[in-house]
Tab-separated table of C-alpha atoms in Angstrom:
chain	number	residue	atom	x	y	z
A	1	MET	CA	-17.254	-48.512	-13.536
A	2	LEU	CA	-20.497	-49.594	-15.180
A	3	ARG	CA	-22.123	-47.042	-17.415
A	4	PRO	CA	-25.681	-45.902	-16.600
A	5	ALA	CA	-26.903	-47.723	-19.702
A	6	TYR	CA	-26.256	-50.997	-17.860
A	7	TRP	CA	-27.811	-50.353	-14.459
A	8	LEU	CA	-30.263	-47.511	-15.048
A	9	PRO	CA	-33.007	-49.596	-16.760
A	10	PHE	CA	-32.933	-52.074	-13.876
A	11	VAL	CA	-33.129	-49.298	-11.272
A	12	LEU	CA	-36.004	-47.651	-13.115
A	13	LEU	CA	-37.845	-50.967	-13.273
A	14	LEU	CA	-37.384	-51.437	-9.517
A	15	VAL	CA	-38.778	-47.956	-8.896
A	16	VAL	CA	-41.819	-48.659	-11.081
A	17	LEU	CA	-42.387	-52.021	-9.393
A	18	GLY	CA	-42.023	-50.402	-5.965
A	19	LEU	CA	-44.591	-47.737	-6.804
A	20	GLY	CA	-46.940	-50.364	-8.187
A	21	TRP	CA	-46.473	-52.461	-5.070
A	22	GLU	CA	-47.315	-49.542	-2.778
A	23	LEU	CA	-50.379	-48.787	-4.870
A	24	GLY	CA	-51.449	-52.425	-4.554
A	25	ALA	CA	-50.859	-52.355	-0.780
A	26	ARG	CA	-53.115	-49.319	-0.506
A	27	HIS	CA	-55.980	-50.709	-2.568
A	28	VAL	CA	-55.592	-54.465	-1.925
A	29	PRO	CA	-54.291	-54.609	1.669
A	30	TYR	CA	-55.291	-58.251	2.113
A	31	LEU	CA	-52.855	-59.270	-0.661
A	32	PHE	CA	-49.944	-56.804	-0.533
A	33	ALA	CA	-48.134	-55.514	2.541
A	34	PRO	CA	-46.465	-52.078	2.432
A	35	LEU	CA	-42.756	-52.298	1.646
A	36	GLY	CA	-42.003	-50.345	4.811
A	37	ASP	CA	-43.734	-52.996	6.919
A	38	ILE	CA	-41.836	-55.770	5.141
A	39	ALA	CA	-38.540	-53.977	5.694
A	40	GLY	CA	-39.484	-53.447	9.334
A	41	VAL	CA	-40.101	-57.168	9.820
A	42	LEU	CA	-36.747	-58.045	8.227
A	43	THR	CA	-34.763	-55.510	10.235
A	44	GLY	CA	-36.726	-56.034	13.444
A	45	ASP	CA	-35.602	-59.655	13.899
A	46	PRO	CA	-32.929	-60.509	11.312
A	47	GLY	CA	-31.677	-63.487	13.316
A	48	TYR	CA	-35.066	-65.181	12.936
A	49	PHE	CA	-34.873	-65.000	9.159
A	50	VAL	CA	-31.176	-65.890	9.011
A	51	SER	CA	-31.650	-69.053	11.067
A	52	ASN	CA	-34.643	-70.201	9.035
A	53	THR	CA	-32.897	-69.322	5.778
A	54	LEU	CA	-29.946	-71.498	6.764
A	55	VAL	CA	-32.299	-74.406	7.472
A	56	THR	CA	-33.978	-74.134	4.081
A	57	LEU	CA	-30.650	-73.593	2.313
A	58	SER	CA	-29.097	-76.656	3.950
A	59	GLU	CA	-32.070	-78.807	2.941
A	60	ALA	CA	-31.890	-77.492	-0.611
A	61	LEU	CA	-28.131	-77.956	-1.018
A	62	VAL	CA	-28.035	-81.443	0.521
A	63	GLY	CA	-30.910	-82.563	-1.690
A	64	LEU	CA	-29.326	-80.948	-4.724
A	65	GLY	CA	-25.999	-82.629	-4.001
A	66	ILE	CA	-27.590	-86.064	-3.704
A	67	GLY	CA	-29.675	-85.514	-6.816
A	68	PHE	CA	-26.684	-84.275	-8.803
A	69	VAL	CA	-24.414	-87.199	-7.915
A	70	ALA	CA	-27.125	-89.779	-8.648
A	71	ALA	CA	-28.197	-88.089	-11.902
A	72	PHE	CA	-24.620	-87.656	-13.173
A	73	ALA	CA	-23.773	-91.291	-12.442
A	74	LEU	CA	-26.883	-92.513	-14.242
A	75	ALA	CA	-26.228	-90.126	-17.150
A	76	VAL	CA	-22.787	-91.686	-17.621
A	77	VAL	CA	-24.336	-95.164	-17.749
A	78	VAL	CA	-27.042	-93.941	-20.107
A	79	SER	CA	-24.478	-92.388	-22.459
A	80	GLU	CA	-22.380	-95.554	-22.574
A	81	VAL	CA	-25.015	-98.308	-22.684
A	82	GLY	CA	-27.583	-98.063	-25.432
A	83	VAL	CA	-30.026	-100.534	-23.864
A	84	VAL	CA	-30.105	-98.557	-20.624
A	85	ARG	CA	-30.529	-95.301	-22.564
A	86	ARG	CA	-33.520	-96.620	-24.486
A	87	ALA	CA	-35.100	-97.894	-21.282
A	88	VAL	CA	-34.406	-94.983	-18.950
A	89	MET	CA	-34.718	-91.813	-21.006
A	90	PRO	CA	-38.414	-92.126	-21.988
A	91	VAL	CA	-39.299	-92.669	-18.329
A	92	ALA	CA	-37.065	-89.759	-17.283
A	93	VAL	CA	-38.770	-87.430	-19.758
A	94	VAL	CA	-42.221	-88.409	-18.460
A	95	LEU	CA	-41.215	-87.991	-14.816
A	96	SER	CA	-39.489	-84.662	-15.533
A	97	VAL	CA	-42.836	-83.131	-16.512
A	98	THR	CA	-44.670	-84.759	-13.590
A	99	PRO	CA	-45.364	-82.407	-10.642
A	100	LEU	CA	-43.253	-84.277	-8.108
A	101	VAL	CA	-44.032	-81.677	-5.442
A	102	ALA	CA	-47.470	-83.317	-5.219
A	103	ILE	CA	-45.894	-86.264	-3.393
A	104	ALA	CA	-44.530	-84.025	-0.615
A	105	PRO	CA	-47.338	-84.945	1.844
A	106	LEU	CA	-46.687	-88.644	1.182
A	107	LEU	CA	-42.986	-88.204	1.915
A	108	VAL	CA	-43.828	-86.449	5.175
A	109	VAL	CA	-46.100	-89.339	6.171
A	110	ALA	CA	-43.427	-91.889	5.268
A	111	LEU	CA	-40.325	-90.091	6.585
A	112	GLY	CA	-41.651	-87.854	9.358
A	113	PHE	CA	-41.276	-84.153	10.026
A	114	GLY	CA	-37.487	-83.986	10.087
A	115	MET	CA	-35.028	-83.104	7.366
A	116	ALA	CA	-35.399	-86.379	5.419
A	117	PRO	CA	-38.590	-85.609	3.405
A	118	LYS	CA	-37.269	-82.171	2.434
A	119	VAL	CA	-33.986	-83.627	1.204
A	120	VAL	CA	-35.679	-86.471	-0.677
A	121	LEU	CA	-38.172	-84.175	-2.420
A	122	THR	CA	-35.432	-81.701	-3.342
A	123	ALA	CA	-33.271	-84.512	-4.719
A	124	LEU	CA	-36.164	-85.805	-6.832
A	125	VAL	CA	-37.030	-82.359	-8.149
A	126	CYS	CA	-33.392	-81.757	-9.178
A	127	PHE	CA	-32.636	-85.279	-10.422
A	128	PHE	CA	-34.447	-85.362	-13.752
A	129	PRO	CA	-33.396	-81.965	-15.203
A	130	ILE	CA	-29.781	-82.846	-14.405
A	131	LEU	CA	-30.091	-86.345	-15.859
A	132	ILE	CA	-31.627	-85.194	-19.132
A	133	ASN	CA	-29.167	-82.313	-19.638
A	134	VAL	CA	-26.031	-84.223	-18.667
A	135	ALA	CA	-27.003	-87.251	-20.754
A	136	ALA	CA	-27.472	-84.958	-23.756
A	137	GLY	CA	-24.133	-83.273	-23.053
A	138	LEU	CA	-22.231	-86.546	-22.803
A	139	ARG	CA	-23.581	-87.513	-26.225
A	140	ALA	CA	-22.892	-84.093	-27.770
A	141	VAL	CA	-19.402	-84.987	-28.943
A	142	PRO	CA	-18.496	-84.038	-32.530
A	143	GLY	CA	-18.289	-87.163	-34.675
A	144	PRO	CA	-14.887	-86.392	-36.243
A	145	VAL	CA	-13.309	-85.815	-32.824
A	146	LEU	CA	-14.763	-89.062	-31.499
A	147	GLN	CA	-13.457	-90.873	-34.561
A	148	VAL	CA	-9.936	-89.596	-33.856
A	149	TYR	CA	-10.072	-91.079	-30.356
A	150	ARG	CA	-11.290	-94.378	-31.754
A	151	THR	CA	-8.517	-94.344	-34.332
A	152	VAL	CA	-5.868	-94.209	-31.607
A	153	ALA	CA	-7.673	-97.011	-29.741
A	154	ALA	CA	-8.651	-94.856	-26.768
A	155	SER	CA	-10.530	-96.733	-24.066
A	156	ARG	CA	-14.073	-95.847	-23.033
A	157	LEU	CA	-12.744	-94.373	-19.805
A	158	GLU	CA	-10.298	-92.164	-21.709
A	159	VAL	CA	-13.024	-91.006	-24.093
A	160	LEU	CA	-15.286	-90.280	-21.137
A	161	ARG	CA	-12.626	-88.415	-19.163
A	162	HIS	CA	-10.989	-86.414	-21.941
A	163	LEU	CA	-13.857	-85.932	-24.377
A	164	ARG	CA	-17.376	-86.611	-23.126
A	165	VAL	CA	-17.150	-84.965	-19.695
A	166	PRO	CA	-15.563	-81.699	-20.995
A	167	ALA	CA	-18.151	-81.608	-23.797
A	168	SER	CA	-20.949	-81.999	-21.249
A	169	LEU	CA	-19.881	-79.099	-18.998
A	170	PRO	CA	-22.008	-76.444	-20.781
A	171	TYR	CA	-25.003	-78.746	-20.334
A	172	VAL	CA	-24.088	-79.364	-16.696
A	173	PHE	CA	-24.015	-75.646	-15.915
A	174	ALA	CA	-27.224	-75.088	-17.877
A	175	SER	CA	-28.934	-77.658	-15.666
A	176	LEU	CA	-27.403	-76.165	-12.509
A	177	ARG	CA	-28.785	-72.726	-13.379
A	178	ILE	CA	-32.202	-74.379	-13.382
A	179	VAL	CA	-31.952	-76.687	-10.379
A	180	PHE	CA	-30.223	-74.393	-7.875
A	181	PRO	CA	-33.298	-72.129	-7.597
A	182	LEU	CA	-35.523	-75.179	-8.117
A	183	SER	CA	-33.972	-76.860	-5.081
A	184	LEU	CA	-35.305	-74.030	-2.910
A	185	ILE	CA	-38.790	-74.633	-4.275
A	186	GLY	CA	-38.570	-78.317	-3.410
A	187	ALA	CA	-37.378	-77.596	0.126
A	188	VAL	CA	-40.051	-74.947	0.760
A	189	VAL	CA	-42.874	-77.097	-0.604
A	190	ALA	CA	-41.784	-79.948	1.673
A	191	GLU	CA	-41.690	-77.543	4.630
A	192	LEU	CA	-45.175	-76.302	3.804
A	193	SER	CA	-46.400	-79.901	3.673
A	194	ALA	CA	-44.848	-80.782	7.028
A	195	ALA	CA	-47.377	-79.215	9.380
A	196	GLY	CA	-45.303	-80.157	12.428
A	197	SER	CA	-42.090	-78.656	11.110
A	198	ALA	CA	-40.869	-75.691	13.141
A	199	ASP	CA	-37.923	-74.455	11.074
A	200	GLY	CA	-37.348	-73.210	7.547
A	201	LEU	CA	-38.753	-70.401	5.451
A	202	GLY	CA	-41.655	-72.592	4.348
A	203	SER	CA	-42.655	-73.001	7.990
A	204	VAL	CA	-42.291	-69.236	8.490
A	205	ILE	CA	-44.708	-68.629	5.611
A	206	GLN	CA	-47.167	-71.230	6.893
A	207	VAL	CA	-47.226	-69.958	10.471
A	208	ALA	CA	-47.402	-66.288	9.447
A	209	SER	CA	-50.263	-67.031	7.024
A	210	SER	CA	-52.262	-68.770	9.745
A	211	GLN	CA	-51.797	-65.694	11.955
A	212	ASN	CA	-52.589	-63.215	9.154
A	213	ARG	CA	-49.121	-61.614	9.378
A	214	LEU	CA	-48.920	-60.575	5.756
A	215	ALA	CA	-45.685	-58.589	6.100
A	216	THR	CA	-43.885	-61.641	7.515
A	217	VAL	CA	-45.154	-63.814	4.673
A	218	TRP	CA	-43.842	-61.402	2.068
A	219	ALA	CA	-40.583	-60.924	3.964
A	220	ALA	CA	-39.945	-64.693	3.789
A	221	ILE	CA	-40.858	-64.726	0.085
A	222	PHE	CA	-38.475	-61.839	-0.608
A	223	VAL	CA	-35.691	-63.678	1.237
A	224	LEU	CA	-36.342	-66.763	-0.888
A	225	ALA	CA	-36.274	-64.680	-4.075
A	226	ALA	CA	-33.010	-63.043	-3.056
A	227	LEU	CA	-31.488	-66.396	-2.125
A	228	GLY	CA	-32.527	-67.972	-5.427
A	229	SER	CA	-31.094	-65.030	-7.342
A	230	LEU	CA	-27.833	-65.307	-5.398
A	231	LEU	CA	-27.520	-69.019	-6.173
A	232	PHE	CA	-28.231	-68.365	-9.853
A	233	TRP	CA	-25.569	-65.636	-9.910
A	234	LEU	CA	-22.992	-67.870	-8.220
A	235	VAL	CA	-23.578	-70.647	-10.760
A	236	THR	CA	-23.267	-68.153	-13.617
A	237	LEU	CA	-20.025	-66.792	-12.157
A	238	ALA	CA	-18.618	-70.302	-11.759
A	239	GLU	CA	-19.634	-71.141	-15.322
A	240	ARG	CA	-17.801	-68.128	-16.705
A	241	ARG	CA	-14.644	-69.100	-14.849
A	242	VAL	CA	-14.745	-72.808	-15.653
A	243	LEU	CA	-15.934	-72.462	-19.258
A	244	HIS	CA	-13.832	-69.451	-20.243
A	245	TRP	CA	-12.686	-71.506	-23.225
A	246	HIS	CA	-16.199	-72.228	-24.496
A	247	GLU	CA	-17.844	-70.105	-27.184
A	248	SER	CA	-20.962	-69.580	-25.034
């Protein structure tokens, strides 16, 4: 059983934040909705939020999966071919700090109001953090260990499989802790940009805002925050199980 020293500070912080929220709802009612109203919206029609959450989650995970596979494959090429590394990495660094969510309206125009623009934007948002981290991890092999493999005439594939990929796993999980919540942001931004989209938490926020239903807006935001926290926790749990051997 966890001692109070572990959970009590968090509970106290939640209480303080809750009191501050209620104070804000009383004095700034056009910005904050009372927590009771938000809870009432969530419990009044849970199926509505569950169905829209599943839509946003599916868009985020599909986009993340595509982005991860493409970024990992390119990171392997980058780590093995110096010419490609020198050509690709400067561009990747520039694009990683570019607000790609700004192209969401263009993707909607090009791909329509379906799932495609959400998946593409999510994949792009996740691609560059994964590429940069995994490429760094694949190169983060201790020199003496690499020299041992070269001494026994290990092939590039053997070095990659037995040395570079295991060495990159801490970097892979570090990038996943970033991009799992980030994938939700990409999906929601694309939903907000698709004015004709009817499903997803981004659409819930957009429709509720246009109708001045503040409690529904905050309910959708709270669901997104909880979902992002859950994804972050799952990645952390997986990291602890997979990297139990690592010093981190």
